[in-house]
Coordinates of C-alpha atoms and ligand atoms in Angstrom, one line a residue:
M1 CA 119.4 -34.9 17.8
L2 CA 121.6 -37.9 17.6
D3 CA 122.9 -40.3 20.2
A4 CA 123.7 -44.0 20.8
L5 CA 121.8 -46.1 23.2
S6 CA 124.2 -49.0 22.9
P7 CA 127.1 -49.9 20.5
G8 CA 124.9 -50.7 17.5
E9 CA 121.8 -48.6 18.3
V10 CA 121.8 -45.0 17.2
V11 CA 118.8 -42.7 17.4
L12 CA 118.2 -39.7 15.2
S13 CA 115.1 -37.6 16.0
K14 CA 113.7 -34.1 16.4
A15 CA 113.5 -33.6 20.1
A16 CA 113.7 -30.9 22.8
L17 CA 115.6 -31.1 26.1
L18 CA 114.9 -29.3 29.4
I19 CA 118.1 -28.6 31.3
D20 CA 118.1 -27.6 35.0
Q21 CA 120.3 -25.1 36.8
T22 CA 123.1 -27.6 37.3
G23 CA 123.3 -28.5 33.7
M24 CA 121.4 -31.8 34.0
I25 CA 119.0 -32.9 31.3
V26 CA 115.7 -33.4 33.2
E27 CA 113.3 -33.9 30.4
R28 CA 113.4 -35.0 26.7
A29 CA 110.3 -34.7 24.4
E30 CA 110.1 -35.9 20.8
S31 CA 108.6 -33.6 18.2
G32 CA 104.9 -34.1 17.5
T33 CA 104.1 -34.7 21.2
S34 CA 102.2 -32.2 23.4
Q35 CA 105.1 -32.4 25.9
F36 CA 107.4 -31.1 23.1
D37 CA 105.2 -28.0 22.6
Q38 CA 105.2 -27.5 26.4
L39 CA 108.9 -27.7 26.6
L40 CA 109.4 -25.1 23.9
R41 CA 107.6 -22.6 26.0
H42 CA 110.5 -22.6 28.5
H43 CA 112.7 -20.9 26.1
D44 CA 115.6 -20.1 28.4
T45 CA 116.2 -23.7 29.6
T46 CA 115.2 -25.8 26.6
W47 CA 117.5 -27.0 23.8
H48 CA 115.8 -27.7 20.5
D49 CA 117.9 -28.4 17.3
E50 CA 115.6 -27.2 14.5
R51 CA 118.1 -26.9 11.7
S52 CA 121.3 -28.6 13.0
I53 CA 122.3 -31.8 14.7
L54 CA 123.0 -31.9 18.4
M55 CA 125.1 -34.9 19.6
P56 CA 126.8 -35.9 22.8
G57 CA 130.2 -34.4 23.7
L58 CA 133.2 -36.6 22.8
V59 CA 135.3 -38.4 25.5
D60 CA 139.0 -38.7 25.1
L61 CA 139.9 -41.7 27.3
H62 CA 143.7 -41.3 26.9
I63 CA 145.8 -38.2 26.3
H64 CA 149.2 -36.9 27.4
A65 CA 148.7 -33.2 27.9
P66 CA 152.4 -32.3 28.1
Q67 CA 153.0 -34.0 24.7
W68 CA 150.9 -31.3 22.9
P69 CA 154.0 -29.4 21.6
Q70 CA 155.2 -32.7 20.0
L71 CA 151.9 -33.3 18.2
G72 CA 152.5 -34.5 14.6
T73 CA 156.2 -35.0 15.0
A74 CA 158.7 -37.6 16.3
L75 CA 156.9 -40.6 15.0
D76 CA 159.9 -42.3 13.5
R77 CA 161.1 -44.4 16.5
P78 CA 159.7 -47.4 18.3
L79 CA 158.1 -46.8 21.7
E80 CA 161.1 -47.4 24.0
Q81 CA 163.4 -45.1 21.9
W82 CA 160.6 -42.5 21.4
L83 CA 160.2 -42.2 25.2
K84 CA 164.0 -41.9 25.8
N85 CA 164.8 -39.6 22.9
Y86 CA 161.8 -37.3 22.6
T87 CA 159.2 -37.7 25.2
F88 CA 161.0 -37.8 28.5
P89 CA 163.1 -34.8 27.6
L90 CA 160.0 -32.9 26.6
E91 CA 158.1 -33.8 29.7
E92 CA 161.0 -32.9 31.9
R93 CA 160.5 -29.3 30.7
Y94 CA 157.3 -29.1 32.7
N95 CA 159.5 -28.5 35.7
D96 CA 159.0 -24.9 34.6
I97 CA 155.5 -23.9 35.7
A98 CA 155.3 -21.0 33.2
F99 CA 156.0 -23.3 30.3
A100 CA 153.4 -25.8 31.6
R101 CA 150.8 -23.1 32.0
G102 CA 151.4 -21.8 28.4
V103 CA 150.9 -25.2 26.9
Y104 CA 147.9 -26.2 29.0
E105 CA 146.2 -22.9 28.4
E106 CA 146.4 -23.6 24.7
L107 CA 145.6 -27.3 24.8
V108 CA 142.3 -27.3 26.7
P109 CA 140.4 -24.8 24.5
A110 CA 141.9 -26.5 21.4
L111 CA 140.4 -29.8 22.6
L112 CA 137.0 -28.2 23.4
A113 CA 136.9 -26.8 19.9
Q114 CA 137.4 -30.4 18.7
G115 CA 134.3 -31.4 20.7
T116 CA 136.2 -33.1 23.5
T117 CA 134.1 -32.4 26.5
T118 CA 135.7 -35.0 28.8
A119 CA 139.4 -35.9 28.9
L120 CA 141.4 -38.4 30.9
Y121 CA 144.8 -36.8 31.1
F122 CA 148.3 -37.9 31.9
A123 CA 150.2 -34.8 33.0
T124 CA 153.9 -35.1 34.2
I125 CA 155.6 -35.9 37.5
H126 CA 155.6 -32.3 38.5
E127 CA 153.0 -31.5 41.1
K128 CA 152.7 -27.7 40.6
S129 CA 152.6 -27.8 36.8
S130 CA 150.2 -30.7 36.7
L131 CA 147.9 -28.6 38.9
E132 CA 148.0 -26.0 36.2
L133 CA 146.4 -28.5 33.9
A134 CA 143.6 -29.0 36.4
R135 CA 143.2 -25.2 36.6
S136 CA 143.0 -24.9 32.8
C137 CA 140.2 -27.5 32.7
L138 CA 138.3 -25.5 35.3
K139 CA 139.0 -22.2 33.7
Y140 CA 137.7 -23.3 30.3
G141 CA 135.0 -25.6 31.6
Q142 CA 136.2 -29.0 30.5
R143 CA 135.4 -32.2 32.4
G144 CA 138.9 -33.2 33.2
F145 CA 140.4 -36.3 34.9
V146 CA 144.0 -35.4 35.6
G147 CA 146.8 -37.7 36.6
L148 CA 150.2 -36.7 38.2
V149 CA 152.5 -39.2 36.6
A150 CA 154.3 -41.6 39.0
M151 CA 157.5 -43.3 37.8
D152 CA 160.7 -44.2 39.7
D153 CA 162.5 -46.9 37.7
S154 CA 166.2 -46.0 37.4
I155 CA 166.9 -48.1 34.3
L156 CA 164.0 -46.9 32.2
C157 CA 163.6 -43.3 33.4
P158 CA 166.2 -40.6 33.2
E159 CA 167.7 -39.4 36.5
T160 CA 166.3 -35.9 35.9
Y161 CA 162.8 -37.1 35.2
R162 CA 161.7 -39.6 37.8
Y163 CA 161.0 -39.8 41.5
S164 CA 164.1 -40.9 43.3
E165 CA 162.1 -42.9 45.9
P166 CA 158.7 -44.7 45.5
E167 CA 157.6 -43.0 48.8
A168 CA 158.1 -39.6 47.3
A169 CA 155.9 -40.5 44.3
I170 CA 153.2 -41.9 46.6
S171 CA 153.1 -38.9 48.9
A172 CA 153.1 -36.5 45.9
T173 CA 150.1 -38.4 44.5
R174 CA 148.4 -38.1 47.8
R175 CA 149.0 -34.3 47.9
F176 CA 147.9 -33.9 44.3
I177 CA 144.6 -35.7 45.0
D178 CA 143.9 -33.2 47.8
A179 CA 145.1 -30.2 45.8
V180 CA 142.9 -31.0 42.8
R181 CA 139.8 -31.5 45.0
Q182 CA 140.5 -28.2 46.8
L183 CA 141.0 -26.0 43.8
P184 CA 138.9 -22.9 43.9
G185 CA 136.0 -23.3 41.5
N186 CA 136.1 -27.1 41.7
E187 CA 133.4 -27.4 44.4
G188 CA 131.2 -29.3 41.9
G189 CA 134.0 -31.7 41.1
L190 CA 134.2 -30.9 37.4
V191 CA 137.9 -31.9 37.6
Q192 CA 139.0 -35.1 39.3
P193 CA 142.4 -36.4 40.2
V194 CA 143.6 -39.8 38.9
I195 CA 146.2 -42.2 40.3
T196 CA 148.7 -42.6 37.4
P197 CA 151.5 -45.1 37.4
R198 CA 153.0 -44.4 33.9
F199 CA 153.3 -48.1 33.0
I200 CA 154.8 -51.1 34.8
P201 CA 158.2 -50.9 33.2
A202 CA 158.7 -47.4 34.7
C203 CA 157.6 -48.3 38.2
S204 CA 159.2 -50.2 41.1
E205 CA 157.1 -52.8 42.9
T206 CA 157.0 -50.6 46.0
L207 CA 155.5 -47.8 44.0
L208 CA 152.9 -50.0 42.2
R209 CA 151.8 -51.5 45.5
G210 CA 151.7 -48.2 47.3
L211 CA 149.6 -46.6 44.5
G212 CA 147.2 -49.7 44.7
D213 CA 146.9 -49.1 48.4
L214 CA 146.3 -45.4 47.9
A215 CA 143.5 -46.2 45.3
C216 CA 141.9 -48.5 47.8
E217 CA 142.1 -46.0 50.6
T218 CA 140.9 -42.9 48.6
D219 CA 138.7 -44.6 46.0
V220 CA 140.3 -42.4 43.3
R221 CA 140.3 -43.7 39.8
V222 CA 143.5 -45.3 38.3
Q223 CA 144.9 -45.0 34.7
T224 CA 148.0 -46.6 33.2
H225 CA 149.3 -48.1 29.9
A226 CA 149.0 -51.9 29.5
S227 CA 150.2 -54.5 27.0
E228 CA 150.8 -51.8 24.4
S229 CA 153.6 -53.3 22.3
D230 CA 155.6 -56.5 22.0
W231 CA 158.5 -54.8 23.8
E232 CA 156.3 -53.5 26.7
H233 CA 154.2 -56.7 27.0
D234 CA 157.4 -58.9 27.0
Y235 CA 159.2 -56.6 29.5
V236 CA 156.4 -57.2 32.0
K237 CA 156.3 -61.0 31.3
D238 CA 160.1 -61.2 31.8
R239 CA 159.9 -59.3 35.1
F240 CA 156.8 -60.7 36.7
R241 CA 156.2 -63.9 34.8
C242 CA 152.6 -62.7 34.1
T243 CA 150.7 -60.3 31.9
D244 CA 150.3 -56.6 32.6
V245 CA 146.7 -57.1 33.6
E246 CA 147.6 -59.9 36.1
A247 CA 150.3 -57.8 37.6
L248 CA 148.1 -54.7 37.9
E249 CA 145.4 -56.9 39.6
A250 CA 148.0 -58.2 42.1
F251 CA 149.1 -54.6 42.9
G252 CA 145.5 -53.6 43.5
L253 CA 145.4 -51.3 40.5
L254 CA 142.8 -53.1 38.5
R255 CA 139.7 -51.4 40.0
R256 CA 136.3 -50.0 39.0
H257 CA 136.9 -47.4 36.2
T258 CA 140.6 -48.1 36.0
V259 CA 141.5 -47.2 32.4
L260 CA 144.1 -49.2 30.6
A261 CA 145.5 -47.5 27.5
H262 CA 146.1 -49.5 24.3
A263 CA 145.9 -53.1 25.7
G264 CA 146.2 -54.6 22.3
F265 CA 148.1 -57.6 23.5
T266 CA 145.6 -58.5 26.2
S267 CA 144.3 -62.1 26.1
A268 CA 140.7 -63.2 26.5
D269 CA 141.6 -64.1 30.1
D270 CA 143.1 -60.7 30.7
R271 CA 139.9 -59.1 29.5
K272 CA 137.8 -61.3 31.7
R273 CA 139.8 -59.9 34.6
I274 CA 139.2 -56.4 33.3
R275 CA 135.4 -57.1 33.3
K276 CA 135.5 -58.7 36.7
H277 CA 136.9 -55.5 38.2
H278 CA 134.7 -53.2 36.1
A279 CA 137.9 -51.6 34.5
A280 CA 138.1 -50.4 30.9
I281 CA 140.3 -50.1 27.9
A282 CA 141.1 -46.9 26.0
H283 CA 141.5 -47.8 22.3
C284 CA 144.0 -45.5 20.6
P285 CA 143.9 -46.6 16.9
I286 CA 146.2 -43.9 15.5
S287 CA 148.9 -44.3 18.1
N288 CA 148.7 -48.1 17.7
A289 CA 149.6 -47.8 14.1
F290 CA 152.9 -46.3 15.1
F291 CA 153.8 -48.0 18.4
A292 CA 151.8 -51.1 19.0
G293 CA 152.7 -53.1 16.0
A294 CA 149.2 -54.7 16.2
I295 CA 145.5 -53.8 16.1
L296 CA 143.4 -54.0 19.2
P297 CA 140.6 -56.5 18.4
I298 CA 137.9 -54.0 19.4
R299 CA 135.2 -56.3 17.9
H300 CA 135.9 -58.8 20.7
L301 CA 135.7 -56.1 23.3
L302 CA 132.3 -55.0 22.1
D303 CA 130.9 -58.6 21.8
E304 CA 132.1 -59.7 25.2
G305 CA 131.1 -56.4 26.9
T306 CA 134.5 -55.2 28.0
A307 CA 134.1 -51.5 28.7
C308 CA 136.0 -49.3 26.2
G309 CA 136.2 -45.9 24.6
L310 CA 138.6 -44.0 22.4
G311 CA 141.8 -42.1 23.1
T312 CA 143.9 -39.8 21.0
D313 CA 147.1 -40.7 22.9
I314 CA 148.6 -37.4 22.0
S315 CA 151.4 -37.4 20.9
G316 CA 151.8 -41.1 20.1
G317 CA 148.7 -40.3 18.1
Y318 CA 149.0 -37.3 15.8
S319 CA 145.4 -36.1 15.9
P320 CA 143.6 -34.3 18.7
S321 CA 140.3 -35.3 17.3
I322 CA 138.2 -38.2 18.8
L323 CA 136.1 -38.2 15.6
E324 CA 139.3 -38.8 13.6
N325 CA 140.2 -41.6 16.0
A326 CA 136.7 -43.1 15.6
R327 CA 137.2 -43.0 11.8
Q328 CA 140.6 -44.8 12.3
A329 CA 139.0 -47.4 14.6
V330 CA 136.7 -48.4 11.8
V331 CA 139.5 -48.5 9.3
A332 CA 141.9 -50.4 11.6
A333 CA 139.2 -53.0 12.4
R334 CA 138.6 -53.5 8.7
M335 CA 142.2 -54.1 8.0
L336 CA 142.4 -56.6 10.8
T337 CA 139.5 -58.4 9.2
S338 CA 140.8 -58.4 5.7
G339 CA 144.5 -58.7 6.5
V340 CA 147.0 -56.5 4.6
N341 CA 149.6 -58.7 2.9
P342 CA 148.6 -59.1 -0.8
D343 CA 151.2 -61.9 -1.2
L344 CA 149.0 -64.1 1.0
L345 CA 145.9 -65.9 -0.3
Q346 CA 142.7 -64.1 0.7
Q347 CA 141.6 -66.9 3.1
K348 CA 145.0 -66.7 4.9
R349 CA 145.3 -62.9 4.9
G350 CA 143.2 -61.6 7.8
S351 CA 141.2 -62.5 10.9
Q352 CA 137.6 -62.6 9.7
G353 CA 134.7 -61.1 11.5
M354 CA 136.7 -58.3 13.3
A355 CA 135.2 -55.3 11.6
I356 CA 133.2 -52.7 13.5
D357 CA 130.7 -50.3 11.9
F358 CA 130.3 -46.5 12.2
T359 CA 127.5 -46.7 14.7
E360 CA 129.8 -48.7 17.0
A361 CA 132.6 -46.2 16.6
F362 CA 130.1 -43.4 17.4
W363 CA 129.1 -45.2 20.6
L364 CA 132.8 -45.6 21.6
A365 CA 133.5 -41.9 21.0
T366 CA 130.6 -40.9 23.3
R367 CA 128.8 -43.2 25.7
G368 CA 131.6 -45.9 25.6
G369 CA 134.1 -43.5 27.1
A370 CA 131.6 -42.1 29.6
E371 CA 130.7 -45.5 30.9
A372 CA 134.4 -46.4 31.2
L373 CA 134.9 -43.4 33.5
G374 CA 131.5 -43.8 35.2
V375 CA 130.3 -40.3 34.4
P376 CA 126.7 -39.4 33.6
V377 CA 127.3 -38.1 30.1
G378 CA 127.5 -39.4 26.5
Q379 CA 123.8 -39.5 25.7
L380 CA 121.2 -36.7 25.4
R381 CA 118.8 -38.3 27.9
P382 CA 117.2 -37.4 31.2
G383 CA 119.6 -37.9 34.1
M384 CA 122.7 -37.1 32.0
M385 CA 124.6 -33.8 32.2
F386 CA 124.2 -31.7 29.1
D387 CA 127.7 -32.2 27.5
A388 CA 127.0 -31.8 23.8
L389 CA 128.1 -30.4 20.5
K390 CA 126.2 -28.8 17.7
L391 CA 127.2 -29.4 14.1
D392 CA 127.2 -26.4 11.7
P393 CA 124.2 -26.7 9.4
R394 CA 126.1 -25.0 6.7
V395 CA 128.4 -27.9 6.3
S396 CA 126.0 -29.8 4.0
M397 CA 128.2 -32.8 3.4
L398 CA 127.5 -33.9 7.0
F399 CA 123.8 -34.2 6.4
P400 CA 122.6 -37.1 4.3
S401 CA 119.8 -36.6 1.8
E402 CA 117.6 -39.1 3.7
E403 CA 117.1 -36.8 6.6
D404 CA 115.9 -39.4 9.1
N405 CA 118.4 -42.1 8.5
A406 CA 120.4 -42.4 11.7
E407 CA 123.0 -44.9 10.4
E408 CA 123.8 -42.8 7.3
T409 CA 124.0 -39.6 9.4
V410 CA 126.4 -41.2 11.8
Q411 CA 128.5 -42.5 9.0
K412 CA 128.7 -39.0 7.4
I413 CA 129.6 -37.5 10.8
I414 CA 132.3 -40.0 11.6
C415 CA 133.8 -39.7 8.1
H416 CA 133.7 -36.0 7.8
A417 CA 133.0 -34.0 11.0
G418 CA 135.8 -32.2 12.7
I419 CA 136.8 -28.9 14.2
H420 CA 135.6 -26.9 11.2
S421 CA 132.1 -28.3 11.4
I422 CA 131.6 -28.0 15.2
A423 CA 129.6 -24.8 15.8
C424 CA 129.1 -24.9 19.5
V425 CA 130.1 -27.1 22.5
W426 CA 128.6 -27.4 26.0
V427 CA 129.7 -28.9 29.2
N428 CA 127.3 -29.1 32.2
G429 CA 124.9 -27.0 30.1
R430 CA 127.4 -24.2 29.7
I431 CA 128.8 -23.0 26.4
V432 CA 132.5 -23.7 26.4
S433 CA 133.4 -23.3 22.8
G434 CA 131.9 -21.7 19.7
R435 CA 128.7 -19.7 19.5
Y436 CA 125.0 -20.7 20.1
N437 CA 123.8 -19.1 16.8
Ligands
GUN1 N1 154.1 -45.9 27.6 C1 154.7 -45.2 28.6 N2 154.6 -43.9 28.4 C2 153.9 -43.8 27.2 C3 153.6 -42.6 26.5 O1 153.8 -41.5 26.8 N3 152.9 -42.9 25.3 C4 152.6 -44.1 24.9 N4 151.9 -44.3 23.8 N5 152.9 -45.2 25.6 C5 153.6 -45.0 26.7
FE2 FE1 149.8 -43.1 26.1

């Protein structure tokens, strides 16, 4: 059994878990103790990984569900052109509920098979089809946070894919919050609505302020993009004479568990504000390689205690796998440290001390994302819900020769695990993908 207690502290041990009717872990006992033997007598409610490795489920802290059909394509343009030429036209098609249902019914099981037990989704501006995404999460048993996208700016957004008035977007968001909460089968709150201004450039001031007020009134979580690229960061600076984070704070959108996607151009002062409001950053290293033009200094975030996790940012990111993004987070941070231009002298090439290691990436992929959202998952410990995945013991390359070395095991898993080595996935103690045996 493998989990991370803090960014640098992973624990690998043989243990048994007792899980209650609601799917919560109520007891954990290490092998060799009398409590362990006792737990194993409750066969039906105990999990014990004799041969394989059990680890916490993965958290995707930023993903655009409607962009699934575009995964692995359309990566040849900068952000602003990519939105206009590819992404807005695709998202507009979700006006058709049947099309939306078809995509979301495919997406949610595909993510569960990748080990993504919790996902923070952007849907589209369409209420009914965005509700289909919430329904798919419920049907397949994924912990889903679903946002109806709000955008009304007539310069940036096409006429056929935006709200014509800010009030319409605000009242649609209000209806969407109620509709998600009232979905049949959602009595336990497995799926939650999220207030989702797409990003500042796509929203009027009235809309941003209205959504901030709605967040304050309903206490619903907020997500948006912030300081993603030079273009986006400068756009906000020109418009408001301040950074994205300062503007979001002024509109009341920087709140506990607000998740800011990308945020690579945030300053130390911005991140201080993020911490002050108990908000978080979704690090999307693959997407950033295509659209950001810079690498988020995740080392600083970990050192200063800014809440953060990992996002696939489908389809700005081409991979649906959080493990693949964890791998890329390590690679990107190393490149930031070393620098990449061989024409420069070594001393001038990089920003030293910016690397992160595999255990930190593992924490980001699991508990980091869970803390950002404020959900009791991400560790296999009493008090947490049993969201977990089991690695296939037949994939021997995942298991180091030194069986009890936690750091090596984590490194193997981050470097090599993926859909083909995930044997079984649980959410709330229920199998949602794969087979137990
Ligand atoms: N900024 C506004 N919309 C988007 C989007 O769909 N993807 C990314 N990566 N950035 C955005
Ligand atoms: Fe995004």
